[in-house]
Coordinates of C-alpha atoms in Angstrom, one line a residue:
X1 CA 0.0 0.0 0.0
X2 CA 1.4 3.4 -0.9
X3 CA 2.1 6.3 1.5
X4 CA -0.7 8.2 -0.1
X5 CA -3.2 5.4 0.7
X6 CA -1.9 5.2 4.3
X7 CA -2.4 9.0 4.6
X8 CA -5.9 8.8 3.1
X9 CA -6.7 6.1 5.6
X10 CA -5.3 8.1 8.5
X11 CA -2.8 5.4 9.3
X12 CA -0.2 7.6 10.9
X13 CA 1.6 4.7 12.5
X14 CA 2.5 3.2 9.1
X15 CA 3.7 6.7 8.0
X16 CA 5.9 6.9 11.1
X17 CA 7.4 3.4 10.2
X18 CA 8.3 4.8 6.7
X19 CA 10.6 7.3 8.4
X20 CA 13.0 4.4 8.8
X21 CA 13.0 3.5 5.1
X22 CA 16.3 3.3 3.2
X23 CA 14.7 5.2 0.3
X24 CA 15.3 9.0 0.7
X25 CA 12.2 9.9 -1.4
X26 CA 10.0 7.6 0.8
X27 CA 11.3 9.2 4.0
X28 CA 10.8 12.7 2.6
X29 CA 7.3 12.0 1.5
X30 CA 6.4 10.3 4.8
X31 CA 7.7 13.4 6.7
X32 CA 5.5 15.7 4.5
X33 CA 2.4 13.6 5.0
X34 CA 2.9 13.5 8.7
X35 CA 3.2 17.2 8.8
X36 CA -0.2 17.4 7.2
X37 CA -1.9 14.8 9.4
X38 CA -0.4 15.1 12.8
X39 CA -2.1 16.9 15.7
X40 CA -0.2 19.1 18.1
X41 CA -0.8 16.6 20.9
X42 CA 0.4 13.6 18.8
X43 CA 3.8 13.4 20.6
X44 CA 4.8 10.1 19.1
X45 CA 4.6 11.6 15.6
X46 CA 6.3 14.8 16.8
X47 CA 9.1 12.7 18.2
X48 CA 9.6 10.9 14.9
X49 CA 9.7 14.2 13.1
X50 CA 12.2 15.6 15.6
X51 CA 14.5 12.6 15.0
X52 CA 14.2 13.1 11.2
X53 CA 15.0 16.8 11.6
X54 CA 18.0 16.1 13.8
X55 CA 19.5 12.9 12.6
X56 CA 18.4 12.0 9.1
X57 CA 21.4 11.6 6.7
X58 CA 19.7 13.5 3.8
X59 CA 19.4 17.4 4.0
X60 CA 16.2 17.4 2.0
X61 CA 14.6 15.1 4.5
X62 CA 15.8 17.2 7.4
X63 CA 14.5 20.3 5.8
X64 CA 11.1 18.7 5.1
X65 CA 11.0 17.5 8.7
X66 CA 11.5 21.1 9.9
X67 CA 8.7 22.3 7.7
X68 CA 6.5 19.4 8.9
X69 CA 7.1 20.4 12.6
X70 CA 6.2 23.9 11.6
X71 CA 3.0 22.7 10.0
X72 CA 2.1 20.7 13.1
X73 CA 2.3 23.9 15.2
X74 CA 4.5 26.4 17.0
X75 CA 5.0 24.2 20.0
X76 CA 6.3 21.3 17.9
X77 CA 8.8 23.5 16.2
X78 CA 9.9 25.0 19.5
X79 CA 10.5 21.5 20.8
X80 CA 13.1 21.1 18.0
X81 CA 14.7 24.4 18.8
X82 CA 14.7 23.6 22.5
X83 CA 16.3 20.2 21.8
X84 CA 19.0 21.7 19.6
X85 CA 19.7 24.9 21.5
X86 CA 18.8 24.1 25.1
X87 CA 16.5 26.0 27.3
X88 CA 12.7 25.6 27.5
X89 CA 10.0 26.3 30.0
X90 CA 7.9 29.4 30.4
X91 CA 9.6 32.5 29.1
X92 CA 8.7 35.9 27.6
X93 CA 8.4 36.0 23.8
X94 CA 11.3 38.3 23.5
X95 CA 13.5 35.8 25.4
X96 CA 12.3 33.0 23.1
X97 CA 12.9 35.2 20.1
X98 CA 16.5 36.0 21.2
X99 CA 17.2 32.3 21.6
X100 CA 15.8 31.5 18.2
X101 CA 17.8 34.5 16.7
X102 CA 21.0 32.9 18.1
X103 CA 19.9 29.7 16.3
X104 CA 20.0 31.6 13.0
X105 CA 23.8 31.4 13.3
X106 CA 23.9 27.6 14.0
X107 CA 26.2 25.4 12.0
X108 CA 23.4 23.2 10.8
X109 CA 21.1 24.7 8.1
X110 CA 18.1 22.8 9.3
X111 CA 18.4 24.5 12.7
X112 CA 18.6 27.9 10.9
X113 CA 15.5 27.0 8.8
X114 CA 13.6 26.1 12.0
X115 CA 14.7 29.3 13.7
X116 CA 13.5 31.4 10.8
X117 CA 10.2 29.6 10.7
X118 CA 9.7 30.1 14.4
X119 CA 10.6 33.8 14.3
X120 CA 8.1 34.3 11.5
X121 CA 5.4 32.9 13.7
X122 CA 6.5 34.8 16.8
X123 CA 6.6 38.1 14.9
X124 CA 8.7 39.7 17.6
X125 CA 10.2 43.0 16.5
X126 CA 13.4 42.6 18.4
X127 CA 14.3 39.7 16.1
X128 CA 14.2 41.8 12.9
X129 CA 18.0 42.6 12.8
X130 CA 18.9 38.9 13.1
X131 CA 16.4 37.8 10.4
X132 CA 17.7 40.6 8.1
X133 CA 21.2 39.1 8.6
X134 CA 19.9 35.7 7.7
X135 CA 18.8 37.0 4.3
X136 CA 22.5 36.6 3.4
X137 CA 22.7 33.0 4.6
X138 CA 24.7 30.7 2.3
X139 CA 21.8 28.2 2.2
X140 CA 18.9 29.3 -0.1
X141 CA 16.4 27.4 2.1
X142 CA 17.3 29.7 5.0
X143 CA 17.2 32.8 2.8
X144 CA 13.7 31.7 1.7
X145 CA 12.4 31.4 5.2
X146 CA 14.1 34.6 6.2
X147 CA 12.2 36.4 3.4
X148 CA 9.0 34.9 4.6
X149 CA 9.7 36.1 8.1
X150 CA 10.4 39.6 6.9
X151 CA 7.1 39.5 5.1
X152 CA 5.4 38.7 8.4
X153 CA 7.3 41.5 10.2
X154 CA 6.4 44.0 7.4
X155 CA 9.1 46.2 8.9
X156 CA 10.8 48.9 6.8
X157 CA 14.1 48.0 8.2
X158 CA 14.1 44.9 6.1
X159 CA 13.8 46.7 2.7
X160 CA 17.4 47.1 1.6
X161 CA 18.3 43.4 2.3
X162 CA 15.0 42.2 0.6
X163 CA 15.8 44.2 -2.5
X164 CA 19.2 42.4 -2.7
X165 CA 17.3 39.1 -2.7
X166 CA 15.5 40.1 -5.9
X167 CA 18.7 39.0 -7.6
X168 CA 18.5 35.6 -5.9
X169 CA 17.3 32.2 -7.3
X170 CA 13.5 32.2 -8.3
X171 CA 12.0 30.8 -5.1
X172 CA 13.9 33.2 -2.9
X173 CA 13.2 36.1 -5.3
X174 CA 9.4 35.3 -5.2
X175 CA 9.5 35.3 -1.4
X176 CA 11.4 38.6 -1.3
X177 CA 9.0 40.2 -3.7
X178 CA 6.1 39.0 -1.6
X179 CA 7.8 40.4 1.5
X180 CA 8.3 43.8 0.0
X181 CA 4.7 43.9 -1.0
X182 CA 3.7 43.1 2.6
X183 CA 5.9 46.0 3.8
X184 CA 3.9 48.1 1.4
X185 CA 5.6 51.5 1.7
X186 CA 6.5 53.4 -1.5
X187 CA 10.2 52.7 -0.9
X188 CA 9.4 48.9 -0.6
X189 CA 7.2 48.9 -3.7
X190 CA 9.4 50.9 -6.0
X191 CA 11.7 48.0 -6.8
X192 CA 8.7 45.9 -7.8
X193 CA 8.0 48.2 -10.8
X194 CA 10.9 46.5 -12.7
X195 CA 9.5 43.0 -12.0
X196 CA 6.4 43.7 -14.1
X197 CA 8.6 42.6 -17.1
X198 CA 10.1 39.6 -15.3
X199 CA 10.1 36.3 -17.3
X200 CA 8.5 34.5 -14.3
X201 CA 4.7 34.8 -14.4
X202 CA 4.4 34.4 -10.7
X203 CA 6.9 37.2 -10.1
X204 CA 4.9 39.5 -12.4
X205 CA 1.7 38.6 -10.6
X206 CA 3.2 39.4 -7.2
X207 CA 4.5 42.7 -8.4
X208 CA 1.2 43.7 -10.1
X209 CA -0.8 42.7 -7.1
X210 CA 1.4 44.6 -4.6
X211 CA 1.7 47.9 -6.5
X212 CA -1.8 49.0 -5.8
X213 CA -0.7 49.8 -2.2
X214 CA 1.4 52.7 -3.5
X215 CA 0.6 56.2 -2.3
X216 CA 1.7 57.9 -5.5
X217 CA 0.7 57.7 -9.2
X218 CA 4.1 56.3 -10.4
X219 CA 2.8 52.7 -10.9
X220 CA -0.2 53.7 -13.0
X221 CA 1.6 53.6 -16.4
X222 CA 3.5 50.3 -15.7
X223 CA 0.4 48.7 -14.4
X224 CA -1.5 49.8 -17.5
X225 CA 1.2 48.1 -19.6
X226 CA 0.7 45.0 -17.6
X227 CA -2.9 45.0 -18.8
X228 CA -1.4 43.6 -22.0
X229 CA 0.4 40.8 -20.3
X230 CA 0.1 37.4 -21.9
X231 CA -1.0 36.0 -18.5
X232 CA -4.6 36.4 -17.5
X233 CA -3.7 36.3 -13.8
X234 CA -1.2 39.1 -14.2
X235 CA -3.7 41.2 -16.2
X236 CA -6.3 40.6 -13.5
X237 CA -3.9 41.6 -10.7
X238 CA -3.0 44.8 -12.6
X239 CA -6.7 45.9 -12.8
X240 CA -7.3 45.3 -9.1
X241 CA -4.2 47.3 -8.3
X242 CA -5.2 50.2 -10.5
X243 CA -8.5 50.4 -8.6
X244 CA -6.7 50.1 -5.3
X245 CA -4.3 52.7 -6.3
X246 CA -7.1 55.2 -7.0
X247 CA -8.3 54.6 -3.4
X248 CA -4.8 55.2 -2.0
X249 CA -3.4 58.2 -3.7
X250 CA -3.6 61.6 -1.9
X251 CA -6.7 63.6 -2.6
X252 CA -4.8 66.4 -4.3
X253 CA -3.5 63.9 -6.8
X254 CA -6.6 61.9 -7.3
X255 CA -8.1 63.9 -10.2
X256 CA -4.9 63.7 -12.3
X257 CA -4.5 60.0 -11.5
X258 CA -8.2 59.3 -12.5
X259 CA -7.6 60.9 -15.9
X260 CA -4.4 58.9 -16.4
X261 CA -6.1 55.7 -15.3
X262 CA -9.0 56.2 -17.7
X263 CA -6.7 57.0 -20.5
X264 CA -4.6 53.9 -20.0
X265 CA -7.5 51.6 -19.4
X266 CA -9.3 52.8 -22.6
X267 CA -6.2 51.8 -24.5
X268 CA -6.2 48.3 -23.1
X269 CA -8.3 45.4 -24.3
X270 CA -11.9 45.9 -23.2
X271 CA -12.5 42.4 -21.9
X272 CA -9.2 42.4 -19.9
X273 CA -10.3 45.5 -18.1
X274 CA -14.1 45.2 -17.8
X275 CA -14.3 41.7 -16.3
X276 CA -12.2 42.4 -13.2
X277 CA -14.0 45.8 -12.8
X278 CA -17.3 44.0 -12.8
X279 CA -16.0 41.5 -10.2
X280 CA -14.8 44.4 -8.0
X281 CA -18.2 46.2 -8.2
X282 CA -20.3 43.1 -7.6
X283 CA -18.1 41.3 -5.0
X284 CA -15.7 43.9 -3.5
X285 CA -15.8 44.4 0.2
X286 CA -14.2 47.9 0.3
X287 CA -16.5 50.8 -0.5
X288 CA -13.9 53.0 -2.1
X289 CA -12.9 50.2 -4.5
X290 CA -16.5 49.6 -5.5
X291 CA -17.0 53.3 -6.0
X292 CA -14.0 53.5 -8.3
X293 CA -15.0 50.5 -10.2
X294 CA -18.5 51.9 -10.8
X295 CA -17.0 55.3 -11.9
X296 CA -14.4 53.7 -14.3
X297 CA -16.9 51.3 -15.9
X298 CA -18.9 54.3 -17.3
X299 CA -15.7 55.5 -19.0
X300 CA -14.1 52.4 -20.3
X301 CA -16.9 49.8 -20.9
X302 CA -18.7 49.4 -24.3
X303 CA -22.3 50.5 -24.0
X304 CA -23.3 47.1 -25.4
X305 CA -21.3 45.2 -22.8
X306 CA -24.1 43.4 -21.0
X307 CA -22.1 42.2 -17.9
X308 CA -20.9 45.8 -17.2
X309 CA -24.4 47.3 -17.7
X310 CA -26.0 44.6 -15.5
X311 CA -23.5 45.2 -12.7
X312 CA -24.0 48.9 -12.8
X313 CA -27.8 48.5 -12.8
X314 CA -27.6 46.2 -9.8
X315 CA -25.3 48.7 -8.1
X316 CA -28.2 51.2 -8.1
X317 CA -29.3 49.4 -5.0
X318 CA -25.9 49.3 -3.3
X319 CA -25.8 49.9 0.4
X320 CA -23.3 52.6 -0.1
X321 CA -25.1 55.7 -1.5
X322 CA -22.0 57.0 -3.3
X323 CA -21.5 53.7 -5.1
X324 CA -25.1 53.8 -6.2
X325 CA -24.7 57.4 -7.4
X326 CA -21.5 56.6 -9.4
X327 CA -23.4 53.6 -11.0
X328 CA -26.2 55.9 -12.0
X329 CA -23.8 58.5 -13.5
X330 CA -21.9 55.8 -15.4
X331 CA -25.1 54.3 -16.8
X332 CA -26.1 57.8 -18.0
X333 CA -22.6 58.2 -19.6
X334 CA -22.9 54.8 -21.4
X335 CA -26.4 55.2 -22.6
X336 CA -27.7 53.0 -25.5
X337 CA -30.4 50.3 -25.9
X338 CA -28.8 47.8 -23.4
X339 CA -28.8 50.4 -20.6
X340 CA -32.3 51.4 -21.4
X341 CA -33.5 47.8 -21.4
X342 CA -31.8 46.9 -18.1
X343 CA -33.1 50.0 -16.3
X344 CA -36.7 49.4 -17.5
X345 CA -36.4 46.1 -15.6
X346 CA -35.6 48.0 -12.4
X347 CA -38.5 50.5 -12.2
X348 CA -40.9 47.9 -10.8
X349 CA -42.1 48.1 -7.2
X350 CA -40.2 44.9 -6.3
X351 CA -37.0 47.0 -6.4
X352 CA -35.8 49.3 -3.6
X353 CA -37.2 52.9 -3.8
X354 CA -33.8 54.6 -4.1
X355 CA -32.8 52.2 -6.9
X356 CA -36.0 52.8 -8.8
X357 CA -35.6 56.6 -8.5
X358 CA -32.1 56.4 -9.8
X359 CA -33.1 54.2 -12.7
X360 CA -35.9 56.7 -13.6
X361 CA -33.4 59.5 -13.4
X362 CA -31.0 57.8 -15.9
X363 CA -33.9 56.8 -18.2
X364 CA -34.8 60.5 -18.5
X365 CA -31.5 60.9 -20.3
X366 CA -31.1 57.7 -22.2
X367 CA -34.6 56.5 -22.9
X368 CA -36.8 56.5 -26.0
X369 CA -40.5 56.1 -26.7
X370 CA -40.9 52.8 -24.9
X371 CA -39.4 54.4 -21.8
X372 CA -41.7 57.4 -22.1
X373 CA -44.7 55.1 -22.3
X374 CA -43.6 53.1 -19.2
X375 CA -42.8 56.2 -17.2
X376 CA -46.1 57.8 -17.9
X377 CA -47.7 54.8 -16.0
X378 CA -45.7 55.8 -12.9
X379 CA -46.9 59.3 -12.5
X380 CA -49.1 58.2 -9.6
X381 CA -46.5 55.9 -8.1
X382 CA -46.8 55.4 -4.3
X383 CA -43.2 56.6 -3.8
X384 CA -42.8 60.4 -3.7
X385 CA -39.1 60.1 -4.7
X386 CA -40.0 58.0 -7.7
X387 CA -42.8 60.3 -8.7
X388 CA -40.5 63.3 -8.6
X389 CA -38.0 61.6 -10.9
X390 CA -40.8 60.4 -13.2
X391 CA -42.1 63.9 -13.7
X392 CA -38.7 65.2 -14.5
X393 CA -37.8 62.3 -16.8
X394 CA -41.1 62.5 -18.7
X395 CA -40.7 66.2 -19.2
X396 CA -37.2 65.7 -20.6
X397 CA -38.3 62.9 -22.9
X398 CA -41.3 64.8 -24.2
X399 CA -39.1 67.7 -25.0
X400 CA -36.7 65.5 -26.9
X401 CA -34.1 65.2 -24.2
X402 CA -33.8 61.5 -24.5

């Protein structure tokens, strides 16, 4: 029976037996599966992983055992560090962090890996200098974990050393880019601009996804270029970041940035831009991002783009009044038969009063004869807000304003 079948059956004892196999690949896979299955109180399995991390002849098995102990839980990982460094018992986090920081200088790379993993979980600021120093460790596995720890700290002190790791091997480079994105300051994000042209798709995605945190308009043009990326996940990340960027830039720069964003997005492929904008508007959790998505859709979507029009029409009932108002303004800007048709579906009494009133308001500008006929039937609507909009819209349409 294979290790996978043992794991599927929950037969942890058989997996522990496999730790004694002469086959390195078997031992490594057994370690990985035990890390996924073991509970923090399964001391027998933890003991087996501790032995693998401490005594196995193969460095890959030892490294996998460290990661498995990390997966089991902080206490399991600390057992390894306590066993290898001494100490133990109840102590303040900064004391534990200092002990683990010392372990970053240990002779054995597995111990340094374990220390970096543990410091990532502790997130103790006093350990930042030691972790930064570990970014230059000769073992790439340690550098990788040190990058991940720096990402958890999100401390500006880590920026210079993380930037150096952008010249490292791919997995370390990815971790460094992620960490710089987590730090999120303009100084941390600036080096990511160059990564939008990286040959590695995952690196480009990380950079595109992080640049929306910037507090200046510098990333707008590079992100707009990323809208033409061959990778759909990179294009999607770029659109999300453009919207986030609009929410982050200082108020005094927002108008200029909006104009630049609209110009760049209009030049991009319509489907590339509209699909993520619709997703942000319909599923986004942040009001400012939904507002920006509603506003931009009216300026970059095709008037016949049914998904965009549908999303904007639905947004007329948004809980956020500004999002609803931006949606109405965008529908008015788009105009056309698709907009008219969708809005006529939303003037019935089954829809919220505010949404109906906004739909009528827009129809007064974009509607035709059918709209006029439908609105004339609403002149005695039970809602005063809707009646007010109806009278205005009917007057406009009769005067040829549609």
